[in-house]
Short mmCIF file of N, CA and C and ligand atoms in Angstrom, two decimals:
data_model
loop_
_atom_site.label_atom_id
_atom_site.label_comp_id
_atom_site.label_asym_id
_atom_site.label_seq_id
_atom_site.Cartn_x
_atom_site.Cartn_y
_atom_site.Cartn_z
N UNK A 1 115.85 85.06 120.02
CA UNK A 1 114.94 84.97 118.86
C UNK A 1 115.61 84.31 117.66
N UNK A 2 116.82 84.41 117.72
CA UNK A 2 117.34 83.64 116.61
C UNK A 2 116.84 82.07 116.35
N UNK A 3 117.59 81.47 117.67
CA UNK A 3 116.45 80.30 117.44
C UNK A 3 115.37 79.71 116.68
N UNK A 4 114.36 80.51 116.66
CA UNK A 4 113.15 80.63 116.37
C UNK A 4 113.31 80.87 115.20
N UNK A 5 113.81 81.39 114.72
CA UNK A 5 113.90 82.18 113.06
C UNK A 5 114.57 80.86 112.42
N UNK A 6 115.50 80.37 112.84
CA UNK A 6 116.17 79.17 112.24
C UNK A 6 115.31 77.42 112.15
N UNK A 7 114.43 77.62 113.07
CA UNK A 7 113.42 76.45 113.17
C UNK A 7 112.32 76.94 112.09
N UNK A 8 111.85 78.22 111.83
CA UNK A 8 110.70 78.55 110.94
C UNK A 8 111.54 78.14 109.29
N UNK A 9 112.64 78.81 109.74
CA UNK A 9 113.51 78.58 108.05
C UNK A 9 113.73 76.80 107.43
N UNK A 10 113.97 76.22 109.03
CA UNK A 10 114.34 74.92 108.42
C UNK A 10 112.86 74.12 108.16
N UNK A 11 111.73 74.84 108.98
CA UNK A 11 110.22 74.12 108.43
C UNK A 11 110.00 74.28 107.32
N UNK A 12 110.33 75.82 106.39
CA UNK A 12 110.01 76.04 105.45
C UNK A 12 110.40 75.29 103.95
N UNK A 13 112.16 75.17 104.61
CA UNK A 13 112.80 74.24 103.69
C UNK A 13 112.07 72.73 103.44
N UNK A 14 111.62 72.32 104.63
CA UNK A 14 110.75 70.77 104.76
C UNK A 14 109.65 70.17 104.01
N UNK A 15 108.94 71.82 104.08
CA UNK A 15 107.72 71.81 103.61
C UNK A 15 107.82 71.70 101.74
N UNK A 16 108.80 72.85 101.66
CA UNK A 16 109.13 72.93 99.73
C UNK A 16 109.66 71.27 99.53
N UNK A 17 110.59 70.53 100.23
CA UNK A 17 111.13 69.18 100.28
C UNK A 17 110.06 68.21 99.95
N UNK A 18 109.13 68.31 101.24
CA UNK A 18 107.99 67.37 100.85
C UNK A 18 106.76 67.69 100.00
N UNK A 19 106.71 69.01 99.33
CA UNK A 19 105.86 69.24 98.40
C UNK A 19 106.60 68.86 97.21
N UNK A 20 108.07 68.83 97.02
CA UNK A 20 108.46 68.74 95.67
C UNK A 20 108.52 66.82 95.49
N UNK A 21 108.78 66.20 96.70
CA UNK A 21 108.59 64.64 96.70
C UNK A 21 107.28 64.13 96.14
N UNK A 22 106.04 65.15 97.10
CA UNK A 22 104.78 64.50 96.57
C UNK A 22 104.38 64.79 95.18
N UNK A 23 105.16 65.97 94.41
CA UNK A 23 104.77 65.64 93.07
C UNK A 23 106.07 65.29 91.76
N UNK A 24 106.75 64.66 92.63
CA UNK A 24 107.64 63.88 91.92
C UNK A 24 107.14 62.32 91.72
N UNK A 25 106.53 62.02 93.39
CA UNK A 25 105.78 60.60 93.31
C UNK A 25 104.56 60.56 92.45
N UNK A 26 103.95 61.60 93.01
CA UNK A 26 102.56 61.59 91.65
C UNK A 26 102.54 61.72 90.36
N UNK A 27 103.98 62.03 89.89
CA UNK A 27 104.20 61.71 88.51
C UNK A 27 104.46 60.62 88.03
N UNK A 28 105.39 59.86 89.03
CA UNK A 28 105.67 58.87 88.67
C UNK A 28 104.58 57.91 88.53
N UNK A 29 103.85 57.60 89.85
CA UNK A 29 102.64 56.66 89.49
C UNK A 29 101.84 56.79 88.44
N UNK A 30 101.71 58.28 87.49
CA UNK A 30 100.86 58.24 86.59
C UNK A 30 101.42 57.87 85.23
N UNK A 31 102.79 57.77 85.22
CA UNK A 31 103.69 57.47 84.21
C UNK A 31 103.42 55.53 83.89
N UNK A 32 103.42 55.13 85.54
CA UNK A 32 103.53 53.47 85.68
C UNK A 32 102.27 52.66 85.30
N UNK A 33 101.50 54.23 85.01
CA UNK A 33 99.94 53.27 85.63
C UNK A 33 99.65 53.27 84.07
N UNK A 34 100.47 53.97 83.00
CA UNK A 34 99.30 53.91 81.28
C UNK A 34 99.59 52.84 81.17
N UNK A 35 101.22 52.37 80.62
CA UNK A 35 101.28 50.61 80.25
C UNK A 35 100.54 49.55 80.64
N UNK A 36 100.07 49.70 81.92
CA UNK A 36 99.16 48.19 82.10
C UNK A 36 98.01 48.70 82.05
N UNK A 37 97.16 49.79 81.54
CA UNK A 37 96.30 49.68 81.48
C UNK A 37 96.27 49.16 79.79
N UNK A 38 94.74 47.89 79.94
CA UNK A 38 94.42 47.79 78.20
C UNK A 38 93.27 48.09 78.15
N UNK A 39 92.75 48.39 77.30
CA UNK A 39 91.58 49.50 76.74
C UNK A 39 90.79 48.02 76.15
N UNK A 40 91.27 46.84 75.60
CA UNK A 40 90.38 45.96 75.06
C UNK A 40 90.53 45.02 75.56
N UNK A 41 91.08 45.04 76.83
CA UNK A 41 90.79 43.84 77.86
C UNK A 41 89.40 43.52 78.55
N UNK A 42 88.36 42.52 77.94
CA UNK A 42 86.73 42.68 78.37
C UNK A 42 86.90 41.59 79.11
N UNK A 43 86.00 41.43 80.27
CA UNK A 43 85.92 40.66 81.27
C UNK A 43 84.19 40.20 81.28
N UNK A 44 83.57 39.07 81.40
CA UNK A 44 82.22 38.75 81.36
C UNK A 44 81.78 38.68 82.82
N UNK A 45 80.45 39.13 82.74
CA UNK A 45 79.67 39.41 83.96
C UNK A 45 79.09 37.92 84.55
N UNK A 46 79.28 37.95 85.63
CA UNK A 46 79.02 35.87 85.87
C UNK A 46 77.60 36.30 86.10
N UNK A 47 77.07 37.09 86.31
CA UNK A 47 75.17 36.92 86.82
C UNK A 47 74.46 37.60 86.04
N UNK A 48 75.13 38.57 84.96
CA UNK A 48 74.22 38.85 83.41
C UNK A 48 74.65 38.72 82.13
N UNK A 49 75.95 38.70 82.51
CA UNK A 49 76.71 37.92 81.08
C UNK A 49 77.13 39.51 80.04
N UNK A 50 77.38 40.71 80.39
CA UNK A 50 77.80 41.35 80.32
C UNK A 50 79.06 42.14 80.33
N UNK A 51 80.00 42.46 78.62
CA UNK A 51 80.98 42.21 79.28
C UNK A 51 81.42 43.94 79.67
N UNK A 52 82.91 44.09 80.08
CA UNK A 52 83.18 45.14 80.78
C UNK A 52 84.65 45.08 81.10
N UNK A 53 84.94 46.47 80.61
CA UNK A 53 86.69 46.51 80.52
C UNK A 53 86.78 45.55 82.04
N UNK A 54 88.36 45.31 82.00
CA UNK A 54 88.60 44.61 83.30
C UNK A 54 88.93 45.81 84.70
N UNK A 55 89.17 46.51 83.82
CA UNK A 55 89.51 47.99 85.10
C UNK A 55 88.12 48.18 85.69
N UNK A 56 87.33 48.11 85.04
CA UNK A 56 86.21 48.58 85.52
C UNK A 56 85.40 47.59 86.38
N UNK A 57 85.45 46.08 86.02
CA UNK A 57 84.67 45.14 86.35
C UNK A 57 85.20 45.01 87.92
N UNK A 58 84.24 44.39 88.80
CA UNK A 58 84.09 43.86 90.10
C UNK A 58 84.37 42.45 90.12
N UNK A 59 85.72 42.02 90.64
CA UNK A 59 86.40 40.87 90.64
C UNK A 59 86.08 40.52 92.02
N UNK A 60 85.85 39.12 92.02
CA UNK A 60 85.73 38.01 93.44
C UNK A 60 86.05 36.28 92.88
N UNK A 61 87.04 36.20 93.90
CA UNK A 61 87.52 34.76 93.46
C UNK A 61 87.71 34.29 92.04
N UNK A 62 88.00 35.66 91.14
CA UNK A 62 88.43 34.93 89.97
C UNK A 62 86.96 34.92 88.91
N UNK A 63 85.86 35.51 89.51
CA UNK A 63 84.65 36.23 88.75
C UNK A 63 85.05 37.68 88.80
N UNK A 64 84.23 37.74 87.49
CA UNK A 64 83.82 39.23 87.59
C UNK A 64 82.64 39.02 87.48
N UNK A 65 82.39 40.70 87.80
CA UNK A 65 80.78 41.52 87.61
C UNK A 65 80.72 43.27 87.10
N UNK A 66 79.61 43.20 86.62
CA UNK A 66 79.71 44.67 86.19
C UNK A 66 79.24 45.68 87.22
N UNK A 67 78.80 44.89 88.12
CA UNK A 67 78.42 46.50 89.18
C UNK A 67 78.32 45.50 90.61
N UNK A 68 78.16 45.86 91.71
CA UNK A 68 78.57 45.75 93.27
C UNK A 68 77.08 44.95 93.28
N UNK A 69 76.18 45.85 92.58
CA UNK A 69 74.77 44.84 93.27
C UNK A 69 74.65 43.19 92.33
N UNK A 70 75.50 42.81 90.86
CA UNK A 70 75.11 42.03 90.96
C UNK A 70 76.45 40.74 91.65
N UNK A 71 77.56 41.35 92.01
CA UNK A 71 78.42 40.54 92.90
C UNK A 71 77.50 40.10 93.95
N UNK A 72 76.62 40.96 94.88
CA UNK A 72 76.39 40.54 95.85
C UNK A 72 75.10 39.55 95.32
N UNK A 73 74.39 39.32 94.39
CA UNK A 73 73.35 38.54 94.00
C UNK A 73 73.51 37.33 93.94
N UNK A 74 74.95 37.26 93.32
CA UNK A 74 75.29 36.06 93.10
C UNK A 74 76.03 35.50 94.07
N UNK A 75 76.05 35.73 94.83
CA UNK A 75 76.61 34.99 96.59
C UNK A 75 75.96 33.54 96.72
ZN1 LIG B 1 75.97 42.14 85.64
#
């Protein structure tokens, strides 16, 4: 039985390991991600002329759009 006791101990250790990684990484990405966001970066809508942060807008080939249905309109 020892065995066994030493495989549950070393899962347990694994598990605290990869829970403390995944929120070491998820900090980090949220640290990387404020700087590039810009708040007054507006992007114009190619099929209503509407503009719209760039985070938000629907990019294709170097257009944007403000929503999925009018990307696909303008095909
Ligand atoms: Zn639009």
């Amino acid at each position: 039985m020892f065995g066994i006791r030493i495989l549950i101990y070393l899962l347990g250790i694994a598990l605290v390991i990869w829970i403390l990684l995944r929120l070491a990484r998820g900090q980090r990405q949220r640290v990387e991600k404020k700087p590039t966001r810009q708040v007054n970066d507006m992007v114009r809508c190619e099929h209503c002329g509407t503009f719209v942060p760039r985070h938000e807008a629907i990019s294709e080939d170097e257009h944007y759009y403000c929503c999925n249905q009018h990307r696909d309109e303008d095909r």
